[in-house]
Every structure is written in C-alpha cells, then in structure tokens.
Amino acid sequence: MSRICRVTSTQKTTASLLACDDHEPMHAFFPRKLKPICGDKVAIESTASDHRIEQILPRMNSFCRADNRGRKQHIAANIDQIMIVMAVEPFPTRDILNRYLVAAEAEDIEPLLVFNKHDLDERIFINQINQYEQLGYQVFKTSKHDQASIDAIKPLLTGKTTVIVGQSGVGKSSITRVMLPGVELKTGKLSVKTGKGAHTTSVTQMYHDAALDAYIIDSPGVWEYGLWVMSAHEIAAGFREFQPLLGQCKFSNCTHIHEPSCAIMQAVKKGSIRSDRYESYLRIVDSMKYWG
Ligand SMILES: Nc1nc2c(ncn2[C@@H]2O[C@H](COP(=O)(O)OP(=O)(O)O)[C@@H](O)[C@H]2O)c(=O)[nH]1
Ligand SMILES: [Mg+2]
Ligand SMILES: [Zn+2]
C-alpha cells in the first residue's frame, strides 16, 4: 500500500518525512537517482522493516538559487510563498531583494517582504516600504520585541507552504520562534572551522505547525543570494511593473538596455518606472557575465 508524504529534509539516501494525512513523522530510503528535495510530495512503499520512496509526485514549482557555477539548484518544492527577511543590521546587500523577487516571479511564488529589527531604527526602511507596497507587494515591519508586529504575518501562513529567506543574522529564526511557538527549530551545528559562534542552519528543513496548518521551510544560512544563469527576458519578467509593457518595445527581442523605442526605457524617462528599480535591473542583467 502506498502512502503520500512530504519531505522535511534529506540526507544522502534517506529522507525525513511527514505523512500528508496525519502528519506522522517518518523516515524512508530512496534510490540515489531519485533526488527528492525538501517540500516534495512522495509516494512511500512500506515493508515490515522499512519505508522506501517509490516516486516523487510532479512538482508545482520550486524555489531555486545558483550553485557556485551558476547552475540552477532546486532548494525546496511546492512553494506557495517566500518570506524575504531584511534587517536594519546586517543591512541588505545591493539588489538582494530584487534578486529574490526575480526568482519568486519566475516560479510563480508569492513574495512577502519583512523588514525586521525596526526597534533599532524606525525610519531607515520607510522609503523602501512605500515603494514596494506601491508595486503591490505585501510588506511587514517587524521586531522580535514587538509580538503584535510578527503576529500580523501569521494569518498569511495558514494552509500554505512558506520558505523563509534572507541573509544570516536578519532574524529568520527569531521571527519563526515568535510566529510558531509550537515548532521546535533545529539550530544546526556550530561552525568549527571558522570558530564563529553563531548557529548556522546546515540543511534546508521543513516544519509543520499544527495550530496554523502551516508549512515553514528554513533555508541554509548564507550571506548572499545568487540567481542562476538567466536571460534579460527572464529577469525583466521578474520586475512586476515592467510586465504590462513587455511586448510593446519596437524590437520583440528587446533587452531594454540600449535599443531604440524601448517601452521600458520610455517609462523610466516618464517616471512611471522608478529609475532605481531600472538600474537594479541593469546590474542584475550585467551580473550574468560572471557565469560566462
Ligand atoms: N534588536 C533586534 N535584534 C533581533 C531582532 N530579531 C533578531 N534579532 C537578533 O539578531 C540575531 C540573529 O537572529 P537570528 O534569528 O538567529 O537570525 P537568522 O540567522 O536570520 O536566523 C540574534 O542575536 C537575534 O537576537 C529584532 O527584531 N531586533
Ligand atoms: Mg536561523
Ligand atoms: Zn525594451
């Protein structure tokens, strides 16, 4: 008899799972070639002695990043939304938010923007918060010392699978602890090699919160987020305010960088597309040359 489960984490040839019907925790073996990832729905065959993953059910989408050679690396599957956490400290690196947004739009994942540690500085993100709200994104201003600011996010998690992303140290674990007190977060191993004291999450891990019926995925703690090799067209599609204009340029293969009669550049000139977003688009397109 086969049972449908969801992968919560993977090791070399075993996966930790939660049964889809009653959320019973389980472990199962899988053949190496199968390559299940966190969030996958899988069919399990059981014998008297063990469980085995027979099949990965078709993925709705996946959250991805670049590996160290620019190839698309699938981090987690079947994702409804990503919660992008930024903080006053460490301050977001340039374009990191827009890179996450490009990745989210490419896979049809709804972004939730969280500006954390507002107790340290109330004003620093005011412009960004207004700007991204105007683009139609849901934006939250939070502090781990302000329970209500974090509780405001909770209703959006119900019945959904949410990946939490952001640079290490922005407060992903702190926010998750306040939002989902019923969930016991794994803090991962201390980094022996660097001697850094901070807890680092070494594997992508999914948690289920019974009270909210929410699946939360904590992704590895990394400093930067890199997009895999993408064309200018794919990157442009990740800028929401460009979308209604795509197809209106003189050249159908317009990259919106130097071409005459470009609808995007005209909109920047008119002020209906913000120039800082357009400049970020140019930098992200240009950054693809590093994958040469
Ligand atoms: N002042 C302040 N510190 C915070 C806040 N959220 C998290 N921190 C601190 O920031 C550090 C990193 O938090 P952590 O949740 O581990 O970040 P993660 O690496 O993104 O999971 C810890 O020392 C937290 O106590 C906040 O809202 N305000
Ligand atoms: Mg953490
Ligand atoms: Zn154009």
CSV table of C-alpha atoms and ligand atoms in Angstrom, one decimal:
chain,number,residue,atom,x,y,z
A,1,MET,CA,0.0,0.0,0.0
A,2,SER,CA,1.5,3.4,-0.9
A,3,ARG,CA,1.2,6.4,1.3
A,4,ILE,CA,1.7,10.1,0.4
A,5,CYS,CA,4.2,12.0,2.5
A,6,ARG,CA,6.0,15.3,2.4
A,7,VAL,CA,9.8,15.5,2.6
A,8,THR,CA,11.0,17.6,5.5
A,9,SER,CA,14.7,17.1,4.9
A,10,THR,CA,17.1,14.9,3.0
A,11,GLN,CA,20.3,13.1,3.9
A,12,LYS,CA,22.4,11.1,1.4
A,13,THR,CA,20.0,8.2,0.8
A,14,THR,CA,17.4,8.8,3.4
A,15,ALA,CA,14.7,11.4,3.9
A,16,SER,CA,12.7,12.6,6.8
A,17,LEU,CA,9.0,12.9,6.1
A,18,LEU,CA,5.6,13.9,7.4
A,19,ALA,CA,2.6,11.8,6.3
A,20,CYS,CA,0.2,14.1,4.4
A,21,ASP,CA,-2.9,12.7,6.1
A,22,ASP,CA,-2.0,12.8,9.8
A,23,HIS,CA,1.5,14.4,9.9
A,24,GLU,CA,3.1,11.4,11.4
A,25,PRO,CA,6.9,11.8,11.2
A,26,MET,CA,8.7,9.0,9.3
A,27,HIS,CA,12.0,8.1,7.7
A,28,ALA,CA,12.4,6.5,4.3
A,29,PHE,CA,15.2,5.3,2.0
A,30,PHE,CA,15.4,6.4,-1.6
A,31,PRO,CA,17.5,5.4,-4.6
A,32,ARG,CA,20.2,7.9,-5.3
A,33,LYS,CA,18.9,8.8,-8.8
A,34,LEU,CA,15.6,9.9,-7.4
A,35,LYS,CA,16.9,13.2,-5.7
A,36,PRO,CA,14.0,14.3,-3.6
A,37,ILE,CA,14.2,17.8,-2.1
A,38,CYS,CA,12.6,19.4,0.9
A,39,GLY,CA,8.9,20.0,0.3
A,40,ASP,CA,8.5,17.2,-2.3
A,41,LYS,CA,5.4,15.1,-2.1
A,42,VAL,CA,6.4,11.4,-2.4
A,43,ALA,CA,4.7,8.0,-2.6
A,44,ILE,CA,6.1,5.6,0.1
A,45,GLU,CA,6.1,1.8,-0.1
A,46,SER,CA,6.4,0.1,3.3
A,47,THR,CA,7.6,-3.3,4.2
A,48,ALA,CA,7.7,-4.9,7.7
A,49,SER,CA,11.1,-3.4,8.3
A,50,ASP,CA,11.4,-0.1,6.4
A,51,HIS,CA,9.9,2.6,4.2
A,52,ARG,CA,11.1,3.4,0.7
A,53,ILE,CA,10.3,6.4,-1.6
A,54,GLU,CA,8.9,4.9,-4.8
A,55,GLN,CA,8.1,8.1,-6.7
A,56,ILE,CA,8.2,11.9,-6.4
A,57,LEU,CA,4.9,13.4,-7.4
A,58,PRO,CA,5.0,16.2,-10.0
A,59,ARG,CA,6.4,19.5,-8.5
A,60,MET,CA,4.1,22.5,-8.7
A,61,ASN,CA,7.2,24.7,-8.6
A,62,SER,CA,10.5,25.1,-6.7
A,63,PHE,CA,12.5,27.8,-5.0
A,64,CYS,CA,15.9,27.8,-6.6
A,65,ARG,CA,19.3,29.5,-6.3
A,66,ALA,CA,22.6,29.4,-8.2
A,67,ASP,CA,25.2,26.8,-7.2
A,68,ASN,CA,28.8,28.0,-7.3
A,69,ARG,CA,28.9,27.6,-11.1
A,70,GLY,CA,25.7,29.5,-11.9
A,71,ARG,CA,23.6,26.4,-12.4
A,72,LYS,CA,20.0,26.3,-11.2
A,73,GLN,CA,19.9,24.5,-7.9
A,74,HIS,CA,16.5,23.4,-6.6
A,75,ILE,CA,16.2,24.1,-2.9
A,76,ALA,CA,12.6,23.4,-2.0
A,77,ALA,CA,9.5,22.2,-3.9
A,78,ASN,CA,5.8,23.0,-3.9
A,79,ILE,CA,6.1,26.5,-2.5
A,80,ASP,CA,3.2,29.0,-2.2
A,81,GLN,CA,5.2,32.0,-0.9
A,82,ILE,CA,8.6,33.2,0.2
A,83,MET,CA,9.1,35.4,3.2
A,84,ILE,CA,12.0,37.6,2.4
A,85,VAL,CA,13.5,38.9,5.6
A,86,MET,CA,15.7,42.0,5.6
A,87,ALA,CA,17.0,43.9,8.6
A,88,VAL,CA,18.5,47.1,9.8
A,89,GLU,CA,21.5,45.1,10.8
A,90,PRO,CA,23.0,43.3,8.7
A,91,PHE,CA,21.8,45.9,6.2
A,92,PRO,CA,20.6,44.3,2.9
A,93,THR,CA,23.3,43.9,0.2
A,94,ARG,CA,22.6,45.8,-3.0
A,95,ASP,CA,19.9,44.2,-5.2
A,96,ILE,CA,19.4,41.2,-2.9
A,97,LEU,CA,15.7,41.9,-2.6
A,98,ASN,CA,15.2,42.3,-6.3
A,99,ARG,CA,17.1,39.1,-7.0
A,100,TYR,CA,14.8,37.2,-4.6
A,101,LEU,CA,11.8,38.8,-6.3
A,102,VAL,CA,13.0,37.8,-9.8
A,103,ALA,CA,13.4,34.2,-8.5
A,104,ALA,CA,10.0,34.2,-6.9
A,105,GLU,CA,8.2,35.6,-10.0
A,106,ALA,CA,10.0,33.1,-12.3
A,107,GLU,CA,8.4,30.2,-10.3
A,108,ASP,CA,5.1,31.9,-9.5
A,109,ILE,CA,5.8,32.1,-5.8
A,110,GLU,CA,4.1,35.0,-3.9
A,111,PRO,CA,6.6,37.1,-2.0
A,112,LEU,CA,6.1,38.5,1.5
A,113,LEU,CA,8.5,41.3,2.4
A,114,VAL,CA,9.6,41.6,6.0
A,115,PHE,CA,11.7,44.5,7.3
A,116,ASN,CA,12.9,43.3,10.7
A,117,LYS,CA,14.7,44.9,13.8
A,118,HIS,CA,12.7,48.1,13.5
A,119,ASP,CA,13.4,48.6,17.2
A,120,LEU,CA,16.9,49.5,16.1
A,121,ASP,CA,15.8,52.2,13.6
A,122,GLU,CA,12.3,53.1,12.8
A,123,ARG,CA,13.0,55.2,9.8
A,124,ILE,CA,15.7,53.6,7.7
A,125,PHE,CA,13.3,51.5,5.5
A,126,ILE,CA,10.4,54.0,5.2
A,127,ASN,CA,11.1,54.7,1.5
A,128,GLN,CA,11.6,51.1,0.6
A,129,ILE,CA,8.4,50.0,2.4
A,130,ASN,CA,6.4,52.6,0.5
A,131,GLN,CA,8.0,51.8,-2.8
A,132,TYR,CA,7.3,48.0,-2.6
A,133,GLU,CA,3.8,48.5,-1.3
A,134,GLN,CA,3.1,50.7,-4.3
A,135,LEU,CA,4.3,47.8,-6.5
A,136,GLY,CA,1.6,45.6,-4.9
A,137,TYR,CA,3.8,43.6,-2.6
A,138,GLN,CA,2.7,42.7,1.0
A,139,VAL,CA,5.1,44.4,3.3
A,140,PHE,CA,5.6,43.9,7.1
A,141,LYS,CA,7.7,45.9,9.5
A,142,THR,CA,8.7,43.7,12.5
A,143,SER,CA,10.7,43.5,15.6
A,144,LYS,CA,11.2,40.4,17.8
A,145,HIS,CA,10.5,42.6,20.7
A,146,ASP,CA,7.0,43.5,19.3
A,147,GLN,CA,4.9,40.4,19.3
A,148,ALA,CA,2.0,42.1,17.5
A,149,SER,CA,4.2,43.1,14.6
A,150,ILE,CA,5.0,39.5,14.0
A,151,ASP,CA,1.6,38.1,14.8
A,152,ALA,CA,0.3,40.2,11.8
A,153,ILE,CA,2.1,37.8,9.5
A,154,LYS,CA,0.5,34.7,10.9
A,155,PRO,CA,-2.8,34.7,9.1
A,156,LEU,CA,-1.0,34.6,5.8
A,157,LEU,CA,0.7,31.3,6.7
A,158,THR,CA,-2.4,29.3,7.2
A,159,GLY,CA,-2.7,26.4,4.8
A,160,LYS,CA,0.4,27.5,2.9
A,161,THR,CA,4.0,26.4,2.4
A,162,THR,CA,6.3,29.3,3.0
A,163,VAL,CA,10.1,29.5,2.5
A,164,ILE,CA,11.9,31.9,4.8
A,165,VAL,CA,14.9,33.5,3.2
A,166,GLY,CA,17.3,36.3,3.9
A,167,GLN,CA,20.9,36.9,4.9
A,168,SER,CA,22.2,35.1,8.0
A,169,GLY,CA,21.6,37.3,11.1
A,170,VAL,CA,18.5,39.2,9.9
A,171,GLY,CA,16.3,37.3,12.4
A,172,LYS,CA,14.6,34.5,10.4
A,173,SER,CA,14.8,32.1,13.4
A,174,SER,CA,13.8,34.7,15.9
A,175,ILE,CA,10.7,35.6,13.8
A,176,THR,CA,9.8,31.9,13.3
A,177,ARG,CA,10.0,31.3,17.0
A,178,VAL,CA,7.6,34.1,17.8
A,179,MET,CA,5.2,33.2,14.9
A,180,LEU,CA,5.2,29.4,15.5
A,181,PRO,CA,5.9,28.7,19.2
A,182,GLY,CA,4.7,25.1,18.8
A,183,VAL,CA,7.6,24.4,16.4
A,184,GLU,CA,11.0,23.3,17.7
A,185,LEU,CA,13.6,24.8,15.4
A,186,LYS,CA,16.8,22.9,14.7
A,187,THR,CA,19.7,25.3,15.1
A,188,GLY,CA,22.2,23.2,13.2
A,189,LYS,CA,25.9,22.6,14.0
A,190,LEU,CA,28.3,25.2,15.2
A,191,SER,CA,30.9,26.1,12.6
A,192,VAL,CA,34.1,24.5,13.9
A,193,LYS,CA,36.3,25.6,11.0
A,194,THR,CA,35.6,29.3,11.3
A,195,GLY,CA,35.1,29.3,15.0
A,196,LYS,CA,32.1,31.6,14.6
A,197,GLY,CA,29.7,31.4,17.5
A,198,ALA,CA,26.5,31.8,15.6
A,199,HIS,CA,24.2,28.9,14.9
A,200,THR,CA,24.1,28.1,11.3
A,201,THR,CA,21.4,26.1,9.6
A,202,SER,CA,23.2,23.5,7.5
A,203,VAL,CA,20.3,21.8,5.7
A,204,THR,CA,17.0,23.0,4.4
A,205,GLN,CA,14.4,21.9,6.8
A,206,MET,CA,10.6,22.0,6.7
A,207,TYR,CA,8.4,22.3,9.8
A,208,HIS,CA,4.7,21.9,10.2
A,209,ASP,CA,2.7,24.0,12.6
A,210,ALA,CA,-0.5,22.2,13.6
A,211,ALA,CA,-2.2,25.2,15.1
A,212,LEU,CA,-1.9,27.2,11.9
A,213,ASP,CA,-1.7,24.3,9.5
A,214,ALA,CA,1.4,26.0,8.1
A,215,TYR,CA,4.5,24.5,6.5
A,216,ILE,CA,7.6,26.6,7.0
A,217,ILE,CA,10.9,26.0,5.3
A,218,ASP,CA,14.1,27.3,6.8
A,219,SER,CA,16.8,27.6,4.1
A,220,PRO,CA,20.5,27.4,4.8
A,221,GLY,CA,22.0,30.5,6.4
A,222,VAL,CA,24.0,32.2,3.7
A,223,TRP,CA,25.3,35.7,3.2
A,224,GLU,CA,24.4,36.2,-0.4
A,225,TYR,CA,21.7,35.0,-2.8
A,226,GLY,CA,22.7,34.4,-6.4
A,227,LEU,CA,20.4,34.0,-9.4
A,228,TRP,CA,21.3,31.1,-11.8
A,229,VAL,CA,22.0,31.9,-15.5
A,230,MET,CA,19.0,33.8,-16.7
A,231,SER,CA,18.3,35.8,-19.9
A,232,ALA,CA,17.4,39.5,-19.8
A,233,HIS,CA,13.9,38.5,-20.7
A,234,GLU,CA,13.5,36.2,-17.7
A,235,ILE,CA,15.0,38.9,-15.4
A,236,ALA,CA,12.7,41.6,-16.8
A,237,ALA,CA,9.7,39.4,-16.2
A,238,GLY,CA,10.7,39.4,-12.5
A,239,PHE,CA,10.1,43.2,-12.3
A,240,ARG,CA,6.4,43.5,-11.7
A,241,GLU,CA,6.0,47.0,-13.1
A,242,PHE,CA,7.7,46.0,-16.3
A,243,GLN,CA,5.2,43.2,-17.1
A,244,PRO,CA,2.4,45.3,-18.7
A,245,LEU,CA,4.9,46.9,-21.0
A,246,LEU,CA,6.7,43.7,-22.2
A,247,GLY,CA,5.9,43.2,-25.8
A,248,GLN,CA,5.4,46.9,-26.5
A,249,CYS,CA,9.1,47.7,-27.4
A,250,LYS,CA,10.0,48.2,-31.1
A,251,PHE,CA,12.1,45.0,-31.2
A,252,SER,CA,10.4,41.9,-30.0
A,253,ASN,CA,13.8,40.6,-28.6
A,254,CYS,CA,14.5,44.0,-26.8
A,255,THR,CA,16.6,43.6,-23.7
A,256,HIS,CA,15.6,47.2,-22.5
A,257,ILE,CA,19.3,48.2,-22.2
A,258,HIS,CA,20.2,50.1,-25.4
A,259,GLU,CA,17.6,49.5,-28.0
A,260,PRO,CA,15.7,52.4,-29.7
A,261,SER,CA,12.0,52.8,-28.9
A,262,CYS,CA,12.1,50.7,-25.8
A,263,ALA,CA,8.8,50.9,-23.8
A,264,ILE,CA,10.6,50.2,-20.5
A,265,MET,CA,13.2,53.0,-21.1
A,266,GLN,CA,10.4,55.4,-22.1
A,267,ALA,CA,8.6,54.5,-18.9
A,268,VAL,CA,11.7,55.2,-16.8
A,269,LYS,CA,12.1,58.6,-18.6
A,270,LYS,CA,8.4,59.4,-17.9
A,271,GLY,CA,8.8,58.4,-14.2
A,272,SER,CA,6.2,55.6,-14.3
A,273,ILE,CA,9.0,53.1,-13.7
A,274,ARG,CA,11.4,54.1,-10.8
A,275,SER,CA,14.9,54.6,-12.0
A,276,ASP,CA,16.4,52.8,-9.0
A,277,ARG,CA,14.5,49.7,-9.9
A,278,TYR,CA,15.5,50.0,-13.6
A,279,GLU,CA,19.2,50.5,-12.5
A,280,SER,CA,18.9,47.4,-10.4
A,281,TYR,CA,17.6,45.5,-13.4
A,282,LEU,CA,20.6,46.6,-15.4
A,283,ARG,CA,23.0,45.5,-12.7
A,284,ILE,CA,21.3,42.1,-12.4
A,285,VAL,CA,21.5,41.6,-16.2
A,286,ASP,CA,25.1,42.7,-16.2
A,287,SER,CA,26.0,40.3,-13.3
A,288,MET,CA,25.2,37.3,-15.5
A,289,LYS,CA,28.5,37.9,-17.2
A,290,TYR,CA,30.2,36.3,-14.2
A,291,TRP,CA,28.7,33.0,-15.2
A,292,GLY,CA,30.3,33.5,-18.7
B,1,LIG,N1,17.3,44.2,18.1
B,1,LIG,C1,16.8,43.2,17.4
B,1,LIG,N2,17.5,42.0,17.3
B,1,LIG,C2,17.0,41.0,16.7
B,1,LIG,C3,15.7,41.0,16.1
B,1,LIG,N3,15.4,39.8,15.5
B,1,LIG,C4,16.6,39.1,15.7
B,1,LIG,N4,17.5,39.7,16.4
B,1,LIG,C5,18.8,39.3,16.8
B,1,LIG,O1,19.6,39.1,15.6
B,1,LIG,C6,20.5,38.0,15.8
B,1,LIG,C7,20.3,36.9,14.6
B,1,LIG,O2,18.9,36.4,14.8
B,1,LIG,P1,18.5,35.0,14.1
B,1,LIG,O3,17.1,34.8,14.4
B,1,LIG,O4,19.4,33.9,14.6
B,1,LIG,O5,18.8,35.3,12.6
B,1,LIG,P2,18.8,34.3,11.3
B,1,LIG,O6,20.3,34.0,11.1
B,1,LIG,O7,18.2,35.0,10.2
B,1,LIG,O8,18.0,33.1,11.7
B,1,LIG,C8,20.2,37.4,17.2
B,1,LIG,O9,21.2,37.9,18.1
B,1,LIG,C9,18.8,37.9,17.5
B,1,LIG,O10,18.6,38.0,18.9
B,1,LIG,C10,14.9,42.2,16.3
B,1,LIG,O11,13.8,42.3,15.8
B,1,LIG,N5,15.5,43.3,16.9
B,2,MG,MG,18.5,31.0,11.6
B,3,ZN,ZN,12.6,47.3,-24.3
